[in-house]
Amino acid sequence: GDYLGSLPFNGFVLMWLSHALGAAVAGFTCVAMSRDMWRAGPIMLGVLLLAAGAVNLVMVPHPLLFAIVDVVSYLPASLLGGGIALQVFSSRRPTKAPVN
């Protein structure tokens, strides 16, 4: 069975969105847990997810266009998620208590 060959275009879009959203959530979660690693954490996660995605593409053949779009999106998506978390949590910093 060539299951992937029989998927409609929308199936590939949904698969790509799930990969990109997963990378974004991973970057967001990393920065939410440790804002000290606001850049390095999402980059490391993006590279790790990129490697896992590449292994998936080698083990299960995908259409070339999907493979290119998928591989190119992991790192930017994880950085975007980290950047969103940085914005969300930097606006929620506790204010200093007034000195009496």
GROMACS .gro file of N, CA, C and O in nm:
model
  400
    1GLY      N    1   0.072  -0.118   0.000
    1GLY     CA    2   0.000   0.000   0.000
    1GLY      C    3   0.079   0.128   0.000
    1GLY      O    4   0.157   0.156   0.088
    2ASP      N    5   0.050   0.205  -0.101
    2ASP     CA    6   0.107   0.338  -0.111
    2ASP      C    7   0.006   0.437  -0.053
    2ASP      O    8  -0.058   0.513  -0.124
    3TYR      N    9  -0.009   0.433   0.079
    3TYR     CA   10  -0.110   0.514   0.145
    3TYR      C   11  -0.086   0.663   0.125
    3TYR      O   12  -0.178   0.738   0.096
    4LEU      N   13   0.038   0.707   0.142
    4LEU     CA   14   0.066   0.851   0.128
    4LEU      C   15   0.041   0.900  -0.013
    4LEU      O   16   0.002   1.014  -0.033
    5GLY      N   17   0.062   0.812  -0.110
    5GLY     CA   18   0.036   0.853  -0.248
    5GLY      C   19  -0.112   0.874  -0.275
    5GLY      O   20  -0.149   0.945  -0.369
    6SER      N   21  -0.197   0.813  -0.194
    6SER     CA   22  -0.341   0.826  -0.215
    6SER      C   23  -0.403   0.940  -0.133
    6SER      O   24  -0.522   0.966  -0.146
    7LEU      N   25  -0.325   1.006  -0.049
    7LEU     CA   26  -0.379   1.116   0.032
    7LEU      C   27  -0.414   1.235  -0.056
    7LEU      O   28  -0.338   1.271  -0.147
    8PRO      N   29  -0.526   1.300  -0.027
    8PRO     CA   30  -0.556   1.424  -0.099
    8PRO      C   31  -0.467   1.537  -0.050
    8PRO      O   32  -0.403   1.528   0.055
    9PHE      N   33  -0.465   1.645  -0.124
    9PHE     CA   34  -0.382   1.761  -0.090
    9PHE      C   35  -0.411   1.810   0.051
    9PHE      O   36  -0.320   1.844   0.126
   10ASN      N   37  -0.539   1.813   0.089
   10ASN     CA   38  -0.576   1.860   0.223
   10ASN      C   39  -0.514   1.774   0.333
   10ASN      O   40  -0.484   1.823   0.441
   11GLY      N   41  -0.493   1.646   0.305
   11GLY     CA   42  -0.429   1.559   0.403
   11GLY      C   43  -0.286   1.601   0.429
   11GLY      O   44  -0.239   1.598   0.543
   12PHE      N   45  -0.215   1.640   0.324
   12PHE     CA   46  -0.078   1.687   0.341
   12PHE      C   47  -0.073   1.821   0.412
   12PHE      O   48   0.016   1.846   0.493
   13VAL      N   49  -0.169   1.907   0.384
   13VAL     CA   50  -0.174   2.036   0.453
   13VAL      C   51  -0.198   2.014   0.602
   13VAL      O   52  -0.131   2.076   0.686
   14LEU      N   53  -0.290   1.925   0.636
   14LEU     CA   54  -0.317   1.895   0.776
   14LEU      C   55  -0.195   1.834   0.844
   14LEU      O   56  -0.162   1.869   0.958
   15MET      N   57  -0.125   1.746   0.774
   15MET     CA   58  -0.004   1.685   0.830
   15MET      C   59   0.104   1.791   0.854
   15MET      O   60   0.169   1.794   0.958
   16TRP      N   61   0.123   1.879   0.757
   16TRP     CA   62   0.222   1.985   0.773
   16TRP      C   63   0.184   2.079   0.887
   16TRP      O   64   0.269   2.117   0.968
   17LEU      N   65   0.057   2.116   0.896
   17LEU     CA   66   0.012   2.203   1.005
   17LEU      C   67   0.035   2.140   1.141
   17LEU      O   68   0.074   2.208   1.236
   18SER      N   69   0.012   2.009   1.151
   18SER     CA   70   0.035   1.944   1.279
   18SER      C   71   0.182   1.943   1.316
   18SER      O   72   0.218   1.962   1.432
   19HIS      N   73   0.271   1.927   1.219
   19HIS     CA   74   0.415   1.931   1.246
   19HIS      C   75   0.458   2.072   1.287
   19HIS      O   76   0.532   2.090   1.384
   20ALA      N   77   0.412   2.172   1.213
   20ALA     CA   78   0.450   2.310   1.243
   20ALA      C   79   0.391   2.355   1.377
   20ALA      O   80   0.460   2.419   1.457
   21LEU      N   81   0.266   2.320   1.403
   21LEU     CA   82   0.204   2.358   1.530
   21LEU      C   83   0.273   2.287   1.646
   21LEU      O   84   0.293   2.348   1.752
   22GLY      N   85   0.311   2.162   1.628
   22GLY     CA   86   0.384   2.091   1.732
   22GLY      C   87   0.517   2.157   1.764
   22GLY      O   88   0.555   2.170   1.881
   23ALA      N   89   0.587   2.202   1.661
   23ALA     CA   90   0.714   2.272   1.683
   23ALA      C   91   0.691   2.406   1.753
   23ALA      O   92   0.767   2.444   1.842
   24ALA      N   93   0.585   2.476   1.716
   24ALA     CA   94   0.555   2.605   1.779
   24ALA      C   95   0.518   2.586   1.926
   24ALA      O   96   0.563   2.662   2.013
   25VAL      N   97   0.439   2.485   1.955
   25VAL     CA   98   0.402   2.458   2.094
   25VAL      C   99   0.525   2.417   2.175
   25VAL      O  100   0.540   2.456   2.291
   26ALA      N  101   0.614   2.341   2.114
   26ALA     CA  102   0.738   2.302   2.183
   26ALA      C  103   0.822   2.425   2.215
   26ALA      O  104   0.874   2.438   2.326
   27GLY      N  105   0.838   2.515   2.120
   27GLY     CA  106   0.913   2.638   2.145
   27GLY      C  107   0.848   2.726   2.251
   27GLY      O  108   0.915   2.781   2.337
   28PHE      N  109   0.716   2.736   2.246
   28PHE     CA  110   0.641   2.813   2.346
   28PHE      C  111   0.662   2.754   2.484
   28PHE      O  112   0.691   2.826   2.580
   29THR      N  113   0.647   2.623   2.496
   29THR     CA  114   0.660   2.556   2.625
   29THR      C  115   0.801   2.570   2.680
   29THR      O  116   0.820   2.593   2.800
   30CYS      N  117   0.900   2.560   2.594
   30CYS     CA  118   1.039   2.573   2.638
   30CYS      C  119   1.063   2.712   2.699
   30CYS      O  120   1.122   2.723   2.807
   31VAL      N  121   1.018   2.815   2.632
   31VAL     CA  122   1.038   2.951   2.682
   31VAL      C  123   0.952   2.976   2.806
   31VAL      O  124   0.995   3.044   2.900
   32ALA      N  125   0.834   2.919   2.810
   32ALA     CA  126   0.748   2.935   2.928
   32ALA      C  127   0.812   2.871   3.051
   32ALA      O  128   0.799   2.923   3.161
   33MET      N  129   0.884   2.763   3.031
   33MET     CA  130   0.948   2.694   3.143
   33MET      C  131   1.078   2.762   3.185
   33MET      O  132   1.112   2.761   3.302
   34SER      N  133   1.151   2.817   3.089
   34SER     CA  134   1.280   2.878   3.121
   34SER      C  135   1.305   2.995   3.028
   34SER      O  136   1.355   2.976   2.917
   35ARG      N  137   1.269   3.114   3.071
   35ARG     CA  138   1.291   3.231   2.986
   35ARG      C  139   1.439   3.266   2.973
   35ARG      O  140   1.476   3.346   2.890
   36ASP      N  141   1.525   3.204   3.055
   36ASP     CA  142   1.668   3.226   3.040
   36ASP      C  143   1.720   3.167   2.909
   36ASP      O  144   1.821   3.211   2.857
   37MET      N  145   1.651   3.065   2.859
   37MET     CA  146   1.692   3.000   2.733
   37MET      C  147   1.600   3.042   2.619
   37MET      O  148   1.567   2.962   2.533
   38TRP      N  149   1.561   3.166   2.614
   38TRP     CA  150   1.459   3.210   2.520
   38TRP      C  151   1.500   3.193   2.375
   38TRP      O  152   1.415   3.184   2.288
   39ARG      N  153   1.628   3.187   2.345
   39ARG     CA  154   1.669   3.167   2.207
   39ARG      C  155   1.725   3.027   2.186
   39ARG      O  156   1.691   2.960   2.090
   40ALA      N  157   1.811   2.982   2.276
   40ALA     CA  158   1.877   2.852   2.257
   40ALA      C  159   1.779   2.736   2.267
   40ALA      O  160   1.790   2.640   2.192
   41GLY      N  161   1.684   2.745   2.358
   41GLY     CA  162   1.589   2.635   2.377
   41GLY      C  163   1.507   2.607   2.252
   41GLY      O  164   1.505   2.493   2.204
   42PRO      N  165   1.437   2.705   2.196
   42PRO     CA  166   1.361   2.680   2.074
   42PRO      C  167   1.448   2.638   1.956
   42PRO      O  168   1.404   2.558   1.873
   43ILE      N  169   1.571   2.689   1.947
   43ILE     CA  170   1.659   2.646   1.839
   43ILE      C  171   1.694   2.498   1.854
   43ILE      O  172   1.689   2.421   1.758
   44MET      N  173   1.728   2.458   1.977
   44MET     CA  174   1.760   2.316   1.999
   44MET      C  175   1.640   2.227   1.970
   44MET      O  176   1.654   2.121   1.907
   45LEU      N  177   1.522   2.269   2.015
   45LEU     CA  178   1.402   2.191   1.986
   45LEU      C  179   1.373   2.186   1.837
   45LEU      O  180   1.335   2.081   1.783
   46GLY      N  181   1.388   2.298   1.768
   46GLY     CA  182   1.365   2.302   1.624
   46GLY      C  183   1.458   2.209   1.550
   46GLY      O  184   1.417   2.137   1.457
   47VAL      N  185   1.585   2.206   1.589
   47VAL     CA  186   1.683   2.118   1.525
   47VAL      C  187   1.650   1.971   1.555
   47VAL      O  188   1.657   1.885   1.467
   48LEU      N  189   1.612   1.943   1.680
   48LEU     CA  190   1.574   1.806   1.716
   48LEU      C  191   1.452   1.759   1.637
   48LEU      O  192   1.449   1.648   1.584
   49LEU      N  193   1.351   1.844   1.628
   49LEU     CA  194   1.231   1.809   1.551
   49LEU      C  195   1.262   1.798   1.402
   49LEU      O  196   1.206   1.713   1.332
   50LEU      N  197   1.352   1.882   1.353
   50LEU     CA  198   1.395   1.873   1.214
   50LEU      C  199   1.461   1.739   1.187
   50LEU      O  200   1.433   1.674   1.086
   51ALA      N  201   1.547   1.694   1.277
   51ALA     CA  202   1.613   1.564   1.260
   51ALA      C  203   1.511   1.451   1.262
   51ALA      O  204   1.517   1.359   1.178
   52ALA      N  205   1.415   1.458   1.355
   52ALA     CA  206   1.312   1.354   1.360
   52ALA      C  207   1.225   1.357   1.234
   52ALA      O  208   1.190   1.251   1.180
   53GLY      N  209   1.193   1.475   1.186
   53GLY     CA  210   1.116   1.486   1.063
   53GLY      C  211   1.191   1.433   0.942
   53GLY      O  212   1.133   1.369   0.854
   54ALA      N  213   1.322   1.458   0.938
   54ALA     CA  214   1.404   1.407   0.827
   54ALA      C  215   1.408   1.254   0.829
   54ALA      O  216   1.400   1.190   0.724
   55VAL      N  217   1.420   1.197   0.947
   55VAL     CA  218   1.419   1.050   0.960
   55VAL      C  219   1.285   0.996   0.911
   55VAL      O  220   1.279   0.897   0.838
   56ASN      N  221   1.177   1.063   0.949
   56ASN     CA  222   1.045   1.022   0.903
   56ASN      C  223   1.035   1.027   0.750
   56ASN      O  224   0.981   0.937   0.688
   57LEU      N  225   1.087   1.133   0.692
   57LEU     CA  226   1.080   1.148   0.546
   57LEU      C  227   1.163   1.042   0.474
   57LEU      O  228   1.128   1.000   0.364
   58VAL      N  229   1.273   0.999   0.536
   58VAL     CA  230   1.356   0.895   0.475
   58VAL      C  231   1.288   0.758   0.489
   58VAL      O  232   1.288   0.678   0.395
   59MET      N  233   1.231   0.733   0.605
   59MET     CA  234   1.170   0.602   0.630
   59MET      C  235   1.038   0.583   0.555
   59MET      O  236   1.008   0.472   0.510
   60VAL      N  237   0.960   0.688   0.545
   60VAL     CA  238   0.832   0.682   0.474
   60VAL      C  239   0.835   0.786   0.364
   60VAL      O  240   0.830   0.906   0.392
   61PRO      N  241   0.847   0.744   0.239
   61PRO     CA  242   0.857   0.841   0.129
   61PRO      C  243   0.734   0.932   0.122
   61PRO      O  244   0.621   0.887   0.134
   62HIS      N  245   0.761   1.060   0.107
   62HIS     CA  246   0.657   1.162   0.094
   62HIS      C  247   0.678   1.234  -0.039
   62HIS      O  248   0.787   1.232  -0.095
   63PRO      N  249   0.576   1.303  -0.089
   63PRO     CA  250   0.596   1.387  -0.208
   63PRO      C  251   0.702   1.493  -0.183
   63PRO      O  252   0.716   1.543  -0.071
   64LEU      N  253   0.776   1.526  -0.285
   64LEU     CA  254   0.889   1.619  -0.272
   64LEU      C  255   0.847   1.755  -0.218
   64LEU      O  256   0.914   1.810  -0.130
   65LEU      N  257   0.737   1.811  -0.268
   65LEU     CA  258   0.695   1.943  -0.223
   65LEU      C  259   0.664   1.941  -0.073
   65LEU      O  260   0.704   2.031   0.000
   66PHE      N  261   0.595   1.837  -0.026
   66PHE     CA  262   0.566   1.827   0.116
   66PHE      C  263   0.695   1.816   0.196
   66PHE      O  264   0.710   1.880   0.300
   67ALA      N  265   0.789   1.735   0.148
   67ALA     CA  266   0.915   1.716   0.221
   67ALA      C  267   0.990   1.847   0.236
   67ALA      O  268   1.041   1.878   0.344
   68ILE      N  269   0.994   1.926   0.132
   68ILE     CA  270   1.065   2.055   0.137
   68ILE      C  271   0.997   2.150   0.235
   68ILE      O  272   1.062   2.208   0.322
   69VAL      N  273   0.866   2.165   0.220
   69VAL     CA  274   0.792   2.258   0.307
   69VAL      C  275   0.800   2.213   0.453
   69VAL      O  276   0.817   2.294   0.544
   70ASP      N  277   0.791   2.083   0.476
   70ASP     CA  278   0.795   2.029   0.611
   70ASP      C  279   0.930   2.056   0.677
   70ASP      O  280   0.936   2.107   0.788
   71VAL      N  281   1.037   2.024   0.609
   71VAL     CA  282   1.172   2.039   0.665
   71VAL      C  283   1.204   2.186   0.692
   71VAL      O  284   1.264   2.219   0.794
   72VAL      N  285   1.159   2.272   0.605
   72VAL     CA  286   1.191   2.415   0.619
   72VAL      C  287   1.112   2.480   0.732
   72VAL      O  288   1.152   2.584   0.783
   73SER      N  289   1.004   2.419   0.777
   73SER     CA  290   0.917   2.488   0.873
   73SER      C  291   0.947   2.458   1.020
   73SER      O  292   0.900   2.532   1.107
   74TYR      N  293   1.021   2.354   1.053
   74TYR     CA  294   1.040   2.319   1.194
   74TYR      C  295   1.109   2.429   1.274
   74TYR      O  296   1.060   2.470   1.379
   75LEU      N  297   1.222   2.476   1.229
   75LEU     CA  298   1.298   2.576   1.304
   75LEU      C  299   1.224   2.710   1.315
   75LEU      O  300   1.211   2.764   1.426
   76PRO      N  301   1.172   2.765   1.205
   76PRO     CA  302   1.097   2.891   1.220
   76PRO      C  303   0.974   2.877   1.310
   76PRO      O  304   0.943   2.968   1.387
   77ALA      N  305   0.907   2.763   1.304
   77ALA     CA  306   0.788   2.744   1.388
   77ALA      C  307   0.826   2.739   1.535
   77ALA      O  308   0.758   2.798   1.620
   78SER      N  309   0.934   2.671   1.568
   78SER     CA  310   0.974   2.665   1.709
   78SER      C  311   1.021   2.802   1.758
   78SER      O  312   0.994   2.841   1.872
   79LEU      N  313   1.089   2.877   1.674
   79LEU     CA  314   1.130   3.013   1.712
   79LEU      C  315   1.009   3.104   1.726
   79LEU      O  316   1.005   3.189   1.816
   80LEU      N  317   0.910   3.088   1.640
   80LEU     CA  318   0.788   3.168   1.651
   80LEU      C  319   0.716   3.137   1.781
   80LEU      O  320   0.674   3.230   1.853
   81GLY      N  321   0.704   3.011   1.816
   81GLY     CA  322   0.640   2.975   1.942
   81GLY      C  323   0.716   3.031   2.061
   81GLY      O  324   0.656   3.082   2.156
   82GLY      N  325   0.849   3.025   2.057
   82GLY     CA  326   0.930   3.083   2.164
   82GLY      C  327   0.913   3.233   2.173
   82GLY      O  328   0.906   3.290   2.282
   83GLY      N  329   0.907   3.299   2.058
   83GLY     CA  330   0.888   3.444   2.056
   83GLY      C  331   0.752   3.485   2.110
   83GLY      O  332   0.740   3.584   2.182
   84ILE      N  333   0.650   3.407   2.079
   84ILE     CA  334   0.517   3.436   2.132
   84ILE      C  335   0.517   3.421   2.284
   84ILE      O  336   0.463   3.504   2.356
   85ALA      N  337   0.580   3.315   2.333
   85ALA     CA  338   0.587   3.295   2.478
   85ALA      C  339   0.663   3.408   2.545
   85ALA      O  340   0.624   3.454   2.653
   86LEU      N  341   0.768   3.452   2.482
   86LEU     CA  342   0.847   3.562   2.539
   86LEU      C  343   0.760   3.688   2.551
   86LEU      O  344   0.765   3.757   2.653
   87GLN      N  345   0.681   3.716   2.449
   87GLN     CA  346   0.591   3.832   2.454
   87GLN      C  347   0.484   3.814   2.561
   87GLN      O  348   0.454   3.907   2.636
   88VAL      N  349   0.426   3.695   2.567
   88VAL     CA  350   0.319   3.670   2.664
   88VAL      C  351   0.370   3.684   2.806
   88VAL      O  352   0.308   3.750   2.890
   89PHE      N  353   0.483   3.622   2.834
   89PHE     CA  354   0.531   3.620   2.972
   89PHE      C  355   0.609   3.744   3.011
   89PHE      O  356   0.620   3.773   3.129
   90SER      N  357   0.661   3.819   2.915
   90SER     CA  358   0.730   3.943   2.953
   90SER      C  359   0.629   4.050   2.993
   90SER      O  360   0.659   4.137   3.073
   91SER      N  361   0.508   4.041   2.943
   91SER     CA  362   0.405   4.139   2.983
   91SER      C  363   0.343   4.103   3.118
   91SER      O  364   0.271   4.182   3.175
   92ARG      N  365   0.374   3.984   3.171
   92ARG     CA  366   0.318   3.941   3.299
   92ARG      C  367   0.421   3.943   3.410
   92ARG      O  368   0.403   3.875   3.511
   93ARG      N  369   0.526   4.016   3.394
   93ARG     CA  370   0.627   4.024   3.501
   93ARG      C  371   0.565   4.090   3.623
   93ARG      O  372   0.495   4.190   3.611
   94PRO      N  373   0.594   4.036   3.739
   94PRO     CA  374   0.538   4.099   3.861
   94PRO      C  375   0.602   4.236   3.882
   94PRO      O  376   0.720   4.256   3.857
   95THR      N  377   0.522   4.329   3.924
   95THR     CA  378   0.574   4.462   3.953
   95THR      C  379   0.637   4.462   4.091
   95THR      O  380   0.601   4.384   4.177
   96LYS      N  381   0.731   4.552   4.109
   96LYS     CA  382   0.796   4.562   4.239
   96LYS      C  383   0.699   4.620   4.341
   96LYS      O  384   0.619   4.707   4.311
   97ALA      N  385   0.708   4.568   4.461
   97ALA     CA  386   0.622   4.619   4.569
   97ALA      C  387   0.670   4.759   4.607
   97ALA      O  388   0.790   4.787   4.607
   98PRO      N  389   0.579   4.846   4.640
   98PRO     CA  390   0.621   4.982   4.678
   98PRO      C  391   0.699   4.978   4.810
   98PRO      O  392   0.671   4.899   4.899
   99VAL      N  393   0.800   5.061   4.816
   99VAL     CA  394   0.884   5.070   4.937
   99VAL      C  395   0.818   5.167   5.033
   99VAL      O  396   0.788   5.280   4.997
  100ASN      N  397   0.795   5.125   5.156
  100ASN     CA  398   0.730   5.211   5.256
  100ASN      C  399   0.831   5.285   5.339
  100ASN      O  400   0.926   5.253   5.385
   0.00000   0.00000   0.00000
